[in-house]
Coordinates of C-alpha atoms and ligand atoms in Angstrom, one line a residue:
M1 CA 117.3 237.5 213.6
A2 CA 113.8 236.0 213.1
R3 CA 112.8 234.0 216.1
M4 CA 111.2 230.6 216.0
N5 CA 107.9 229.7 217.7
G6 CA 109.4 228.5 221.0
N7 CA 106.5 226.1 221.5
F8 CA 108.2 223.8 218.9
L9 CA 110.8 223.1 221.6
N10 CA 108.1 221.5 223.6
L11 CA 107.2 219.0 220.9
K12 CA 108.3 215.4 221.5
E13 CA 110.7 214.0 218.9
N14 CA 108.5 212.5 216.1
Y15 CA 110.5 209.3 215.9
L16 CA 107.9 206.5 215.9
F17 CA 107.8 205.6 212.2
I18 CA 111.4 206.7 211.5
E19 CA 112.6 204.4 214.3
I20 CA 110.4 201.5 213.0
S21 CA 111.7 202.0 209.6
R22 CA 115.3 202.1 210.9
R23 CA 114.9 198.9 212.9
V24 CA 113.1 197.1 210.0
G25 CA 115.7 198.3 207.5
E26 CA 118.5 197.0 209.6
F27 CA 116.8 193.6 210.1
A28 CA 116.1 193.3 206.4
R29 CA 119.7 194.0 205.5
Q30 CA 120.9 191.4 208.0
N31 CA 118.3 188.8 207.0
P32 CA 117.8 189.2 203.2
G33 CA 115.8 185.9 202.9
S34 CA 113.2 186.6 205.6
R35 CA 109.6 187.1 204.6
L36 CA 108.5 190.2 206.5
I37 CA 104.8 190.9 207.0
R38 CA 104.2 194.6 207.5
M39 CA 101.3 195.4 209.7
G40 CA 102.6 198.6 211.2
I41 CA 101.7 201.7 209.1
G42 CA 98.0 202.6 208.9
D43 CA 97.9 203.1 205.2
V44 CA 95.4 201.4 202.9
T45 CA 96.5 199.0 200.2
L46 CA 93.6 198.3 197.9
P47 CA 93.2 200.5 194.8
L48 CA 90.5 203.2 194.3
A49 CA 87.1 201.9 193.3
P50 CA 86.4 201.9 189.5
A51 CA 83.5 204.4 189.9
V52 CA 85.9 206.8 191.6
V53 CA 88.6 206.4 189.0
E54 CA 86.1 206.9 186.2
A55 CA 84.7 210.1 187.7
G56 CA 88.2 211.5 188.3
K57 CA 89.3 210.8 184.7
K58 CA 86.1 212.4 183.3
A59 CA 86.7 215.5 185.4
F60 CA 90.4 215.8 184.2
D61 CA 89.0 215.6 180.6
E62 CA 86.7 218.5 181.4
M63 CA 89.7 220.5 182.7
G64 CA 91.3 220.1 179.3
V65 CA 88.4 221.7 177.4
K66 CA 88.0 225.5 177.4
S67 CA 84.2 225.4 177.9
T68 CA 84.4 223.1 181.0
F69 CA 87.8 224.2 182.4
R70 CA 87.7 225.3 186.1
G71 CA 90.1 227.4 188.0
Y72 CA 89.8 228.3 191.7
E73 CA 86.7 227.2 193.3
D74 CA 85.2 230.5 194.6
S75 CA 83.9 229.5 198.0
G76 CA 86.8 227.4 199.1
R77 CA 84.3 225.3 201.0
G78 CA 83.9 222.7 198.4
Y79 CA 81.6 222.4 195.4
D80 CA 77.9 222.1 196.1
F81 CA 77.7 218.7 194.3
L82 CA 80.1 217.2 196.8
R83 CA 78.6 218.9 199.9
E84 CA 75.2 217.6 198.8
A85 CA 76.6 214.1 198.3
V86 CA 78.2 214.1 201.8
S87 CA 74.9 215.4 203.3
G88 CA 73.0 212.5 201.5
Y89 CA 75.6 210.1 202.9
Y90 CA 74.9 211.3 206.5
K91 CA 71.2 211.0 205.9
G92 CA 71.9 207.3 205.0
F93 CA 72.8 206.6 208.6
G94 CA 70.3 208.9 210.2
A95 CA 72.2 212.2 210.7
D96 CA 70.5 215.3 209.3
I97 CA 73.4 217.6 208.1
P98 CA 72.5 220.3 205.6
P99 CA 75.1 220.8 202.8
D100 CA 76.0 224.3 204.0
E101 CA 77.3 222.8 207.3
I102 CA 79.9 220.7 205.3
Y103 CA 83.3 222.0 204.5
I104 CA 85.4 220.0 202.0
S105 CA 89.1 219.7 202.8
D106 CA 92.2 217.8 201.7
G107 CA 91.9 215.4 204.7
A108 CA 91.3 214.9 208.4
K109 CA 94.9 215.4 209.5
S110 CA 95.0 219.0 208.1
D111 CA 91.6 219.8 209.5
S112 CA 92.4 218.4 212.9
G113 CA 95.6 220.4 213.0
N114 CA 94.3 223.6 211.4
I115 CA 91.3 223.9 213.7
G116 CA 93.6 225.0 216.5
D117 CA 94.0 228.4 214.6
I118 CA 90.6 229.5 215.8
F119 CA 90.9 228.6 219.5
S120 CA 92.5 231.1 222.0
A121 CA 96.0 230.2 223.2
D122 CA 94.7 230.0 226.7
C123 CA 92.1 227.4 226.1
A124 CA 92.5 224.3 228.2
V125 CA 92.7 221.2 226.0
T126 CA 91.8 217.6 226.7
V127 CA 93.2 214.7 224.7
T128 CA 92.8 211.0 225.3
D129 CA 95.9 209.0 226.1
P130 CA 96.7 207.2 223.8
A131 CA 95.8 209.3 220.8
Y132 CA 96.5 210.0 217.1
P133 CA 99.5 212.4 217.5
V134 CA 98.2 215.5 215.6
Y135 CA 95.8 216.5 218.4
V136 CA 98.7 216.8 220.9
D137 CA 101.3 218.2 218.5
S138 CA 99.1 221.0 217.0
N139 CA 98.2 222.2 220.5
V140 CA 101.7 222.1 221.7
M141 CA 102.6 224.2 218.7
G142 CA 99.8 226.6 219.7
G143 CA 101.2 226.8 223.3
R144 CA 98.1 225.3 224.9
D145 CA 98.0 223.3 228.1
I146 CA 96.9 219.7 227.6
T147 CA 95.3 217.4 230.1
Y148 CA 95.0 213.7 229.3
A149 CA 91.8 211.6 229.7
S150 CA 93.1 208.1 230.4
S151 CA 92.1 205.4 227.9
D152 CA 93.3 202.1 229.4
E153 CA 92.5 198.5 230.1
S154 CA 90.1 199.4 232.9
N155 CA 87.8 201.4 230.6
G156 CA 88.3 199.3 227.5
F157 CA 90.4 202.1 226.0
A158 CA 87.3 204.3 225.9
A159 CA 88.2 207.3 228.1
A160 CA 85.4 208.9 230.0
P161 CA 85.2 212.6 231.0
D162 CA 86.5 213.6 234.4
L163 CA 83.8 215.9 235.6
S164 CA 86.1 217.6 238.1
V165 CA 88.4 218.9 235.3
K166 CA 87.4 222.2 233.6
T167 CA 88.2 222.2 229.9
D168 CA 87.5 224.2 226.7
V169 CA 88.5 221.9 223.8
I170 CA 88.2 218.1 223.7
Y171 CA 89.7 215.9 221.0
L172 CA 87.9 212.5 220.6
C173 CA 88.4 209.9 217.9
S174 CA 86.0 207.0 217.4
P175 CA 86.5 204.4 216.1
N176 CA 89.9 205.1 217.6
N177 CA 93.4 205.1 216.2
P178 CA 95.4 203.4 217.7
T179 CA 93.2 201.3 220.0
G180 CA 90.4 200.3 217.6
S181 CA 87.8 200.9 220.4
A182 CA 84.6 202.7 219.5
Y183 CA 82.3 204.7 221.7
T184 CA 78.8 203.6 222.4
F185 CA 75.9 206.1 222.1
D186 CA 75.8 206.2 225.9
Q187 CA 79.6 206.8 226.4
L188 CA 79.6 209.6 223.8
K189 CA 76.5 211.2 225.3
K190 CA 78.5 211.6 228.6
W191 CA 81.2 213.5 226.6
V192 CA 78.6 215.7 224.9
D193 CA 76.9 216.5 228.3
Y194 CA 80.3 217.3 229.8
A195 CA 81.2 219.6 226.9
V196 CA 77.8 221.4 227.1
M197 CA 78.3 221.8 230.9
N198 CA 81.8 223.4 230.3
K199 CA 80.8 225.3 227.2
A200 CA 83.6 223.4 225.6
V201 CA 84.0 222.3 222.0
I202 CA 84.5 218.6 221.0
V203 CA 86.7 218.1 217.9
Y204 CA 85.5 214.7 216.9
D205 CA 87.6 212.7 214.4
A206 CA 85.4 210.2 212.6
A207 CA 87.9 209.1 210.0
Y208 CA 87.1 205.4 210.7
E209 CA 83.3 205.8 210.7
A210 CA 82.8 203.4 207.8
F211 CA 84.2 200.6 209.9
V212 CA 81.5 200.8 212.5
T213 CA 79.5 197.6 212.4
E214 CA 77.8 197.4 215.8
K215 CA 74.4 199.1 216.2
D216 CA 75.2 200.5 219.6
K217 CA 78.1 202.6 218.2
P218 CA 77.4 205.8 216.4
R219 CA 79.1 206.6 213.1
S220 CA 78.8 210.3 213.8
I221 CA 78.8 212.4 217.0
M222 CA 76.0 214.4 215.3
L223 CA 73.7 211.5 216.1
I224 CA 74.0 212.4 219.8
E225 CA 71.5 214.8 221.3
G226 CA 73.2 218.1 222.2
A227 CA 76.2 217.6 219.8
R228 CA 75.1 220.4 217.5
K229 CA 75.8 222.8 220.4
C230 CA 79.2 221.6 221.2
A231 CA 80.9 219.5 218.4
V232 CA 82.7 219.7 215.2
E233 CA 83.1 216.5 213.2
I234 CA 86.1 215.9 211.1
C235 CA 86.0 213.1 208.6
S236 CA 88.0 211.7 205.7
L237 CA 87.8 209.5 202.6
S238 CA 91.2 208.1 203.3
K239 CA 90.1 204.9 205.0
T240 CA 86.5 204.9 203.7
A241 CA 87.5 204.9 200.1
G242 CA 91.3 204.6 199.8
F243 CA 91.9 208.3 199.4
T244 CA 95.2 208.4 201.4
G245 CA 97.1 209.4 198.2
T246 CA 94.2 211.2 196.6
R247 CA 93.3 213.5 199.5
C248 CA 89.8 214.6 200.4
G249 CA 88.0 215.0 203.7
Y250 CA 85.3 217.1 205.2
A251 CA 84.4 218.9 208.4
V252 CA 80.8 219.3 209.8
I253 CA 80.3 222.5 211.6
P254 CA 76.7 223.0 213.0
K255 CA 75.4 226.5 212.6
E256 CA 74.5 226.6 216.4
L257 CA 78.1 226.2 217.5
V258 CA 79.7 229.3 219.0
L259 CA 82.9 230.5 220.6
S260 CA 83.3 233.3 223.1
A261 CA 85.0 236.5 221.9
P262 CA 87.4 238.5 224.2
N263 CA 84.5 240.9 224.8
G264 CA 82.2 238.1 225.9
E265 CA 80.2 238.1 222.7
E266 CA 79.3 234.8 221.0
K267 CA 80.8 234.3 217.6
P268 CA 79.6 231.5 215.2
F269 CA 82.2 228.8 214.9
Y270 CA 81.6 228.3 211.2
K271 CA 82.2 232.0 210.4
L272 CA 85.6 231.8 212.1
W273 CA 86.4 228.6 210.2
E274 CA 85.3 230.2 206.9
R275 CA 87.5 233.2 207.7
R276 CA 90.5 230.9 208.5
Q277 CA 90.0 228.8 205.4
G278 CA 89.4 231.9 203.2
S279 CA 92.9 233.2 204.2
K280 CA 94.9 230.0 204.2
F281 CA 93.2 227.4 202.0
N282 CA 92.3 227.4 198.3
G283 CA 90.2 224.3 198.1
V284 CA 90.5 220.8 196.8
S285 CA 91.0 220.2 193.1
Y286 CA 88.0 219.8 190.9
P287 CA 88.9 216.2 189.7
V288 CA 89.4 215.0 193.3
Q289 CA 86.0 216.5 194.3
R290 CA 84.4 214.8 191.4
A291 CA 86.1 211.5 192.4
A292 CA 85.0 212.0 196.0
E293 CA 81.4 212.6 194.8
A294 CA 81.5 209.2 193.1
V295 CA 82.3 207.6 196.4
F296 CA 78.7 208.4 197.4
S297 CA 77.1 207.2 194.2
P298 CA 75.3 203.8 194.4
A299 CA 78.2 202.1 192.6
G300 CA 80.8 204.0 194.6
L301 CA 79.2 203.0 197.9
R302 CA 79.0 199.4 196.9
Q303 CA 82.6 199.2 195.6
T304 CA 84.2 201.1 198.5
R305 CA 82.1 198.9 200.9
E306 CA 83.8 195.8 199.4
A307 CA 87.2 197.2 200.4
V308 CA 86.2 198.2 203.9
D309 CA 84.6 194.7 204.4
Y310 CA 87.8 193.1 203.2
Y311 CA 89.8 195.0 205.8
L312 CA 87.2 194.2 208.4
G313 CA 87.5 190.6 207.5
N314 CA 91.3 190.8 208.2
A315 CA 90.6 192.6 211.5
G316 CA 88.1 189.9 212.4
I317 CA 90.8 187.2 211.8
M318 CA 93.2 189.1 214.1
A319 CA 90.6 189.5 216.8
K320 CA 89.7 185.8 216.7
T321 CA 93.4 184.9 217.0
L322 CA 93.8 187.2 220.0
S323 CA 90.6 185.8 221.6
E324 CA 91.9 182.2 221.2
L325 CA 95.2 183.1 222.7
G326 CA 93.4 184.8 225.7
V327 CA 95.3 188.0 225.1
P328 CA 93.6 191.2 226.2
F329 CA 92.8 193.4 223.2
T330 CA 90.5 196.1 221.8
G331 CA 89.4 196.7 218.2
G332 CA 89.0 194.3 215.3
T333 CA 85.2 194.8 215.2
N334 CA 84.5 198.4 214.3
S335 CA 88.0 199.2 213.2
P336 CA 90.9 198.2 211.0
Y337 CA 93.1 198.1 214.1
V338 CA 93.7 195.6 216.8
W339 CA 95.4 196.8 220.0
F340 CA 96.7 194.1 222.3
K341 CA 98.6 193.8 225.5
C342 CA 102.2 192.7 225.1
P343 CA 102.9 189.3 226.7
N344 CA 104.1 189.5 230.3
N345 CA 103.5 193.2 230.2
T346 CA 106.7 193.6 228.0
D347 CA 107.6 197.1 227.0
S348 CA 106.1 197.7 223.5
W349 CA 109.4 198.5 221.8
E350 CA 110.9 195.3 223.3
F351 CA 107.9 193.3 221.9
F352 CA 108.3 195.1 218.6
D353 CA 111.9 193.7 218.4
E354 CA 110.7 190.3 219.4
A355 CA 108.0 190.1 216.8
L356 CA 110.4 191.5 214.1
H357 CA 113.2 189.0 214.9
K358 CA 111.3 185.9 215.9
I359 CA 108.3 185.9 213.6
N360 CA 109.2 188.7 211.1
V361 CA 106.0 190.6 211.7
V362 CA 106.1 194.4 211.9
G363 CA 103.6 196.2 214.1
T364 CA 103.5 199.5 215.9
P365 CA 104.7 199.9 219.5
G366 CA 101.9 201.5 221.6
A367 CA 104.4 203.8 223.3
G368 CA 104.3 206.0 220.2
F369 CA 100.7 207.1 220.9
G370 CA 101.0 208.0 224.6
K371 CA 102.1 206.7 227.9
N372 CA 99.1 204.3 228.3
G373 CA 100.4 202.5 225.2
A374 CA 103.7 201.6 226.8
N375 CA 102.8 197.9 227.0
W376 CA 100.4 197.6 224.1
F377 CA 100.9 196.9 220.4
R378 CA 98.9 197.9 217.3
L379 CA 98.4 195.7 214.2
T380 CA 96.6 196.9 211.1
A381 CA 94.2 195.1 208.8
F382 CA 95.4 196.9 205.7
N383 CA 97.2 193.8 204.3
T384 CA 96.2 190.9 202.2
R385 CA 94.1 188.1 203.6
E386 CA 96.9 185.7 203.0
N387 CA 99.5 187.8 204.9
T388 CA 97.0 188.4 207.7
L389 CA 96.4 184.6 208.1
E390 CA 100.1 183.9 207.9
A391 CA 100.9 186.7 210.5
M392 CA 98.3 185.3 212.9
K393 CA 99.8 181.8 212.5
R394 CA 103.2 183.2 213.4
L395 CA 101.8 185.2 216.3
K396 CA 100.3 182.0 217.7
E397 CA 103.7 180.4 217.6
L398 CA 105.2 183.4 219.4
F399 CA 102.7 183.4 222.2
Ligands
PLP1 N1 92.5 210.8 211.8 C1 92.9 209.6 212.2 C2 92.4 209.1 213.5 C3 93.8 208.8 211.5 O1 94.2 207.7 211.9 C4 94.3 209.3 210.3 C5 95.2 208.6 209.4 O2 95.7 207.6 209.8 C6 93.8 210.6 209.9 C7 92.9 211.3 210.6 C8 94.3 211.2 208.6 O3 93.4 211.3 207.7 P1 93.7 212.0 206.3 O4 94.4 211.0 205.4 O5 92.3 212.4 205.8 O6 94.5 213.2 206.6

């Protein structure tokens, strides 16, 4: 009989959103008149920008005409027009990334999970606790040992490297999901120095870079000196431009980055990634790549900015409320998330039930992102202004 990958037995049950949905469903059935406000799941709610829709429609029209029809995209790395647009976007905030270091994908979750294919099974992996779950799950599936870098109240949920721990692969996410905290240039430089010292690779998830508003927080790890020798950046249009249902992202792989082969030789990381993608990935559809290109046009940048600013406005309202209540929290400034301490150090699932039953607000228990989230709670800004204001009014009543 075919045998399963036994590492799957080491995965934790993926029950966070299933359990949330079960509890909310039960509550809604028992309380049909209640006005629930859902601030749990991190999905965007505003529609695609007009410039993006127009570009996507035009590209679909081209697909229906013999002379402009396109099949497979030969390189699988993304069309030049999009790689150049992404490169121009990076230039806009001071990072010099040539188009041939940009690899278009269907999103940051797949890139974050797939990148594990090219690391040896005996690499030591470092993940922050709490973290977006794919970093842990993909490495458990690959059979790698994981050590956790603690993000907690004492360091403002911005974990720092433990110089006494040897590591090979480090997963960082800034601005962070779930905590909303964002690394400063200085904090990130410490990680880069640590990675260079260990000859480790940082897999840097910048899916929320568009939400960075403070000048001392980098939007890309590539702005840190030394990063080109040790980091891969993974990014997405999901939150920047509402592409969660459209699917497009990109990875930045500097030409200098190398991995060690079993015989000790150094192999360029990008060649391994191209080999991996060449075997397992056939690219992102032409219309979606054209729609993605439009995100970086002047009209696209302006229109998508409006949506990000709207979410940031909601996040600011949540942060203001938590400040007024004197509740310890992170996020709300460079992120669509606020992450706050449950009152009286309550267990996050207990607080979830309390918020659901007493004020009809749905959030996400921090326990779902790691043990350091056990008494913390995440709310998202991906709601209407009206609902955000109403939820904050109710939260004040609860506290
Ligand atoms: N990375 C982080 C940190 C996220 O929070 C999410 C989605 O919530 C993703 C990646 C997924 O991005 P994509 O939709 O591009 O797969």
